[in-house]
Each structure stands twice: as structure tokens, then as C-alpha cells.
mmCIF file of C-alpha atoms in Angstrom:
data_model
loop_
_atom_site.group_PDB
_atom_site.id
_atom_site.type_symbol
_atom_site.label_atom_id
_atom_site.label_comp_id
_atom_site.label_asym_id
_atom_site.label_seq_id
_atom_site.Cartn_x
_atom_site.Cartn_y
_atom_site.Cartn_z
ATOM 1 C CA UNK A 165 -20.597 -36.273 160.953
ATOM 2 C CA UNK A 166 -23.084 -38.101 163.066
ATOM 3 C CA UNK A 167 -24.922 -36.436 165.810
ATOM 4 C CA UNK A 168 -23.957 -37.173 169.353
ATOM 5 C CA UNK A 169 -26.544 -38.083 171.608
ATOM 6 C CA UNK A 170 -26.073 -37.277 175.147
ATOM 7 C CA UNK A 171 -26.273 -40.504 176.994
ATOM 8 C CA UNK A 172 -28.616 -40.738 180.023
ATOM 9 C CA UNK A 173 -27.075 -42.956 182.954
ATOM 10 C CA UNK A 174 -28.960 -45.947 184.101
ATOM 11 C CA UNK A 175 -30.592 -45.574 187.593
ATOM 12 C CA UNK A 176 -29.052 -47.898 189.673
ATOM 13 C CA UNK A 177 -31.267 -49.974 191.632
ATOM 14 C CA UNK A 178 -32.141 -48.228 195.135
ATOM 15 C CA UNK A 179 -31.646 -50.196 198.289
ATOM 16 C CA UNK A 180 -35.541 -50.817 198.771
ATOM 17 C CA UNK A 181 -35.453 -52.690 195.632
ATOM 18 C CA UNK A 182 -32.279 -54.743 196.667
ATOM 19 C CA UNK A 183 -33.703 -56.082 199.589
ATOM 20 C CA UNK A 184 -37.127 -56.519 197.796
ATOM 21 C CA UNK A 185 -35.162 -58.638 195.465
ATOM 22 C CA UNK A 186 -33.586 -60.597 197.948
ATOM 23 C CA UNK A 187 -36.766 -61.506 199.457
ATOM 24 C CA UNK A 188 -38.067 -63.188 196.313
ATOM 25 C CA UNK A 189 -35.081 -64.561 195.725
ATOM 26 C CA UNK A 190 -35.834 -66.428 198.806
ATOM 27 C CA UNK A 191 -39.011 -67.213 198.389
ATOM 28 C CA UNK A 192 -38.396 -68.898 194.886
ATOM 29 C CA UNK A 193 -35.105 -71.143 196.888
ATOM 30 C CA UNK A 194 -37.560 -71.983 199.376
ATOM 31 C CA UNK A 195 -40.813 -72.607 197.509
ATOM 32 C CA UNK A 196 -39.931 -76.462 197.703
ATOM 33 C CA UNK A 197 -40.154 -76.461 201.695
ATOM 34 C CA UNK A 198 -43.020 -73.378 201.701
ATOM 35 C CA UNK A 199 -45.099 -74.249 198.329
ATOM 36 C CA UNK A 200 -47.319 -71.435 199.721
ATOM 37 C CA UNK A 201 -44.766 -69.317 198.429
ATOM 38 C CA UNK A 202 -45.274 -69.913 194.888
ATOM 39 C CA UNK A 203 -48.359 -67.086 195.741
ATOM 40 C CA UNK A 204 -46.161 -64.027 196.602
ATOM 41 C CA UNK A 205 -45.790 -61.214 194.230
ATOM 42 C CA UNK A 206 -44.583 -57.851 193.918
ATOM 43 C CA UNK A 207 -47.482 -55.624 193.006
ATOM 44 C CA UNK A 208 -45.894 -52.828 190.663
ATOM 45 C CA UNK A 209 -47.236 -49.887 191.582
ATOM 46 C CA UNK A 210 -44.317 -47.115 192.212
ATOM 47 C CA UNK A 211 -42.136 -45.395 189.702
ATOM 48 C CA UNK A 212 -42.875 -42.325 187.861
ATOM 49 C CA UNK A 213 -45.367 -42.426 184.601
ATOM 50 C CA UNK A 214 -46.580 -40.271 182.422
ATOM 51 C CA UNK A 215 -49.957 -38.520 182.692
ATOM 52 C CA UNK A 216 -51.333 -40.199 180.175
ATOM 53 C CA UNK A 217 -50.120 -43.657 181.543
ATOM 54 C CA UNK A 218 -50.817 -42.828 184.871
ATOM 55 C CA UNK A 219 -54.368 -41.998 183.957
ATOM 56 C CA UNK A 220 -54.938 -45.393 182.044
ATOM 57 C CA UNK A 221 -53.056 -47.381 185.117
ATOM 58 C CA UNK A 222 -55.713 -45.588 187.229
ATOM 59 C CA UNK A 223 -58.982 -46.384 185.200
ATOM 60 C CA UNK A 224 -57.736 -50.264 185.582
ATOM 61 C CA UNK A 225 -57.830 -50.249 188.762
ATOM 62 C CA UNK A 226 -54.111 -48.721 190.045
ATOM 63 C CA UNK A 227 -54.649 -47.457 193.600
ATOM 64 C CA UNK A 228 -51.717 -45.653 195.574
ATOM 65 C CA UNK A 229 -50.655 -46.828 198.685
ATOM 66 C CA UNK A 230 -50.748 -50.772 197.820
ATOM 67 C CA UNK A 231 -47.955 -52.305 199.673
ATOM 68 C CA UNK A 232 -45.034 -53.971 197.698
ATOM 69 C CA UNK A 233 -45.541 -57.698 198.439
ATOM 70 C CA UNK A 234 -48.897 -59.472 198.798
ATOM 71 C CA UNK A 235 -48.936 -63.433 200.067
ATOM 72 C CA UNK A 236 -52.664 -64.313 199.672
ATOM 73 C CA UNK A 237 -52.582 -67.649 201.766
ATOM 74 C CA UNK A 238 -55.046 -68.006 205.230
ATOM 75 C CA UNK A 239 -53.180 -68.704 208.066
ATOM 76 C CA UNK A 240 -54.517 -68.487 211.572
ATOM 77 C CA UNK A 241 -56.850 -65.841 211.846
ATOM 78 C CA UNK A 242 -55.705 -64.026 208.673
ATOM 79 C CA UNK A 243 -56.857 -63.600 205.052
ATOM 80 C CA UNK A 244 -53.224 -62.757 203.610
ATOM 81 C CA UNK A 245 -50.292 -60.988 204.065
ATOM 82 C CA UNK A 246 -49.186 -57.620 203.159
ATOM 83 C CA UNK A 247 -45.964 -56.116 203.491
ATOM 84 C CA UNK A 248 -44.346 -52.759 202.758
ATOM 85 C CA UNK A 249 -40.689 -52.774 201.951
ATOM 86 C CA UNK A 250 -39.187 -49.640 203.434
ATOM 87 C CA UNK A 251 -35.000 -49.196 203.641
ATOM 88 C CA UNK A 252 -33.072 -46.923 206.131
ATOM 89 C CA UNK A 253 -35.251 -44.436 206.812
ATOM 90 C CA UNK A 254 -37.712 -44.554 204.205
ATOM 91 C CA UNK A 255 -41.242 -43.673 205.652
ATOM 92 C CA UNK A 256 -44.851 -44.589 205.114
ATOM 93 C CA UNK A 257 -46.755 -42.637 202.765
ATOM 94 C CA UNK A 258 -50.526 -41.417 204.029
ATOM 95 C CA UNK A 259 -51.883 -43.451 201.490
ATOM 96 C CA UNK A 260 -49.844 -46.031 202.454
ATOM 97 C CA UNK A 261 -50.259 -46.366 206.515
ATOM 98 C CA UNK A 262 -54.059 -45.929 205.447
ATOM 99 C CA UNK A 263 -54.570 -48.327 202.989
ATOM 100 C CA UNK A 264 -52.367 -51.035 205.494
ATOM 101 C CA UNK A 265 -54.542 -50.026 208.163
ATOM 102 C CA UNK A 266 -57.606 -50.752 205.670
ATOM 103 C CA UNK A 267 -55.932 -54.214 204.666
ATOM 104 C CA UNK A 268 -55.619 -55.482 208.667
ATOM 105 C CA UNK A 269 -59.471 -54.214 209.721
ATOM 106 C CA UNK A 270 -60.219 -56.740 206.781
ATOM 107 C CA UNK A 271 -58.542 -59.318 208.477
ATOM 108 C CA UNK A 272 -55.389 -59.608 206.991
ATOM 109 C CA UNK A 273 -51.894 -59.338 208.498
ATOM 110 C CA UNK A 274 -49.608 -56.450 207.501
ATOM 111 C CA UNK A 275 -46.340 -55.205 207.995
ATOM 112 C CA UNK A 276 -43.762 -52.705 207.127
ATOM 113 C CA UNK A 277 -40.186 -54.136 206.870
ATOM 114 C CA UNK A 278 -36.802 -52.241 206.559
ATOM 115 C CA UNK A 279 -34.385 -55.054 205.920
ATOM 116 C CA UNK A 280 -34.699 -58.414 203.376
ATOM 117 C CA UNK A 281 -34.400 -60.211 207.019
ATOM 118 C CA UNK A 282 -37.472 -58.821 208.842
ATOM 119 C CA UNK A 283 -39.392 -59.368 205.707
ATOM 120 C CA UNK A 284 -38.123 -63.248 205.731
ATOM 121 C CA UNK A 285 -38.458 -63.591 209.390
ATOM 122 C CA UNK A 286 -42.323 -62.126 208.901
ATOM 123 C CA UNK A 287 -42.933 -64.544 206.234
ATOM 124 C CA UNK A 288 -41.924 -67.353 207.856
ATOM 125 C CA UNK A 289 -43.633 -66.344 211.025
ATOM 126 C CA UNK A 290 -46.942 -66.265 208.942
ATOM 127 C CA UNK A 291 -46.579 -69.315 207.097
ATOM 128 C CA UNK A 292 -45.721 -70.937 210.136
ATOM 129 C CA UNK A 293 -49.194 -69.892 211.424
ATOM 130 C CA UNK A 294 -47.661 -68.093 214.075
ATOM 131 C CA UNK A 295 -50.292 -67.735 217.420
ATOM 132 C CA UNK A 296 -52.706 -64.393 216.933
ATOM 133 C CA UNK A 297 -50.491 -61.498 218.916
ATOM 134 C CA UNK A 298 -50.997 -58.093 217.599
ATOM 135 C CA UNK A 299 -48.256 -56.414 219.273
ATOM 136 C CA UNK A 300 -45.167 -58.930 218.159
ATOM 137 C CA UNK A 301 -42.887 -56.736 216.417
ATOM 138 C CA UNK A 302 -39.537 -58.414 214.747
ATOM 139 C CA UNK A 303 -36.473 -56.217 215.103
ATOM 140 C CA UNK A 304 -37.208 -53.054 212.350
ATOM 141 C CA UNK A 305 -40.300 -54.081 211.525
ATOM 142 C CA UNK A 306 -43.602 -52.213 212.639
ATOM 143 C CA UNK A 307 -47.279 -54.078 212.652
ATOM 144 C CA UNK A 308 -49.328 -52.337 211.979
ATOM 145 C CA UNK A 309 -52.428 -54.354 212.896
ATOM 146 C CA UNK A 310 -55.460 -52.766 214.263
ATOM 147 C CA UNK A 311 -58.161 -56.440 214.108
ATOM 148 C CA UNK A 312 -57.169 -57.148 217.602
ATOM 149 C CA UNK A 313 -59.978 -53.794 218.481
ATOM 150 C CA UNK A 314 -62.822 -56.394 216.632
ATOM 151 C CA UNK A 315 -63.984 -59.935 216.385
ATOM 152 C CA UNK A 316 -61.271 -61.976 214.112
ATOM 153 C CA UNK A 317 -62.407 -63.577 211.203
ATOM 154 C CA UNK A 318 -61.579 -67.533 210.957
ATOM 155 C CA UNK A 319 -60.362 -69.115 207.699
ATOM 156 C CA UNK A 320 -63.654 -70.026 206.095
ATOM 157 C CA UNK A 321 -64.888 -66.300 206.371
ATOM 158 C CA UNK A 322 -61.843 -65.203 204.790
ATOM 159 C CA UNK A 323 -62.331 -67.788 202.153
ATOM 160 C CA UNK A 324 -65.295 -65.313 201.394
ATOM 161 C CA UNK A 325 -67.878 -67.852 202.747
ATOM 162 C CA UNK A 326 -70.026 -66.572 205.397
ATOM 163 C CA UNK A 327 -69.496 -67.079 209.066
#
């Protein structure tokens, strides 16, 4: 007789990672019109590892509180774009308000999104070079952008050329 092997179910994929998927989705039908958007990626940091995985992510350079999607194109006064996917009622980790807070004094724009929509609507704002206004918030969506207390960097400087 052959042993039975209790099956474990497959985690379905939570809403957070729906909409994230619909956002790239959308970014790969629209790279012909916003080529920019060949650039934006998902940076894989969540899920639950092992400790001896998590401590080899972590000596090449894994931080915690990296947002989900990075767009690393200059626009306006910016650097690049961060964004934190977030669904319902999901909230901001420490690491992760601090390390978007971090991201904006460096001169880059970042948001935290709720729906596959805002996320879109923040993109296109961005690539659209939208006019420097840190307290524009689309519907869900919270900036959090603190470079309005300091001088903004222009392009070139974020190009890592200096001013």
C-alpha cells in the first residue's frame, strides 16, 4: 500500500498581489505609448523564508521596507518613483513609511496605493511629468512626500551629476 501524503492547499493569491498584477499588466499593454515603462519592476522582497535564506537574502543586500514597484525614470523634479501596493486596509509597516520617507528626502516621488487604479492613475501622472505639488493625493492613495521642506533636486543632479 502506498503512503498517503497529506496534500497542502495552494495559497491563493491575496488581493495586494491581484492588483499588483494588474498594474504590470498595464504597464506591459502600454509600454508602446509609455516606453518608459519597460523600467518598472516588482522588487521581491515579502513572503516568508527560512532563516537560513533570509540570512543570505540579507548579506546581498535585502532590506525590509522596500516598496513593491520601483519606476527609475527622472521626471520633473524627481529621481524615480516608488510605490507601495497596499489593499483594503492593509497598513504601512515602520520600516516601510520610513524607508518611503527616506526614498522622497532623496528626491524621488513615492506613494502608497490601495487599488490597481490609483497606482495607474500615479503612474501616468508621473510619466506625464505632472507639475511639482506635494500635497496632490489621487482618490486612496497617500503621498507621502516630505522634499517640498528642502531645495528640489533637478534632473541632472538626480542623474548623479553634481549640481
Amino acid at each position: 500500500m502506498r503512503p498517503t501524503y497529506k496534500r497542502t492547499p495552494v495559497r491563493p493569491f491575496s488581493s495586494e498581489d491581484q492588483e499588483q498584477e494588474a498594474v504590470i499588466e498595464w504597464a506591459r499593454l502600454s509600454q508602446g505609448r509609455y516606453p518608459e515603462l519597460k523600467l518598472l519592476h516588482h522588487i521581491p522582497n515579502e513572503g516568508k523564508r527560512s532563516l537560513q535564506t533570509a540570512g543570505r537574502l540579507k548579506s546581498l543586500g535585502m532590506l525590509a521596507g522596500v516598496p513593491d514597484l520601483h519606476l527609475p525614470v527622472p521626471r520633473g523634479a524627481y529621481c524615480g518613483l516608488f510605490i507601495e501596493m497596499k489593499y483594503d486596509k492593509g497598513t504601512v509597516t515602520t520600516e516601510q513609511k520610513d524607508y518611503l520617507i527616506r526614498a522622497a528626502e532623496e528626491g524621488n516621488y513615492c506613494c502608497i496605493c490601495y487599488t490597481a487604479e490609483d497606482a495607474i492613475t500615479a503612474i501616468t501622472e508621473y510619466i506625464n511629468k505632472t507639475p511639482y505639488n506635494p500635497f496632490m493625493l489621487w482618490p486612496n492613495t497617500a503621498i507621502l512626500n516630505v522634499g517640498y521642506k528642502r531645495v528640489l533636486k533637478d534632473e541632472e543632479s538626480c542623474r548623479g551629476e553634481q549640481p
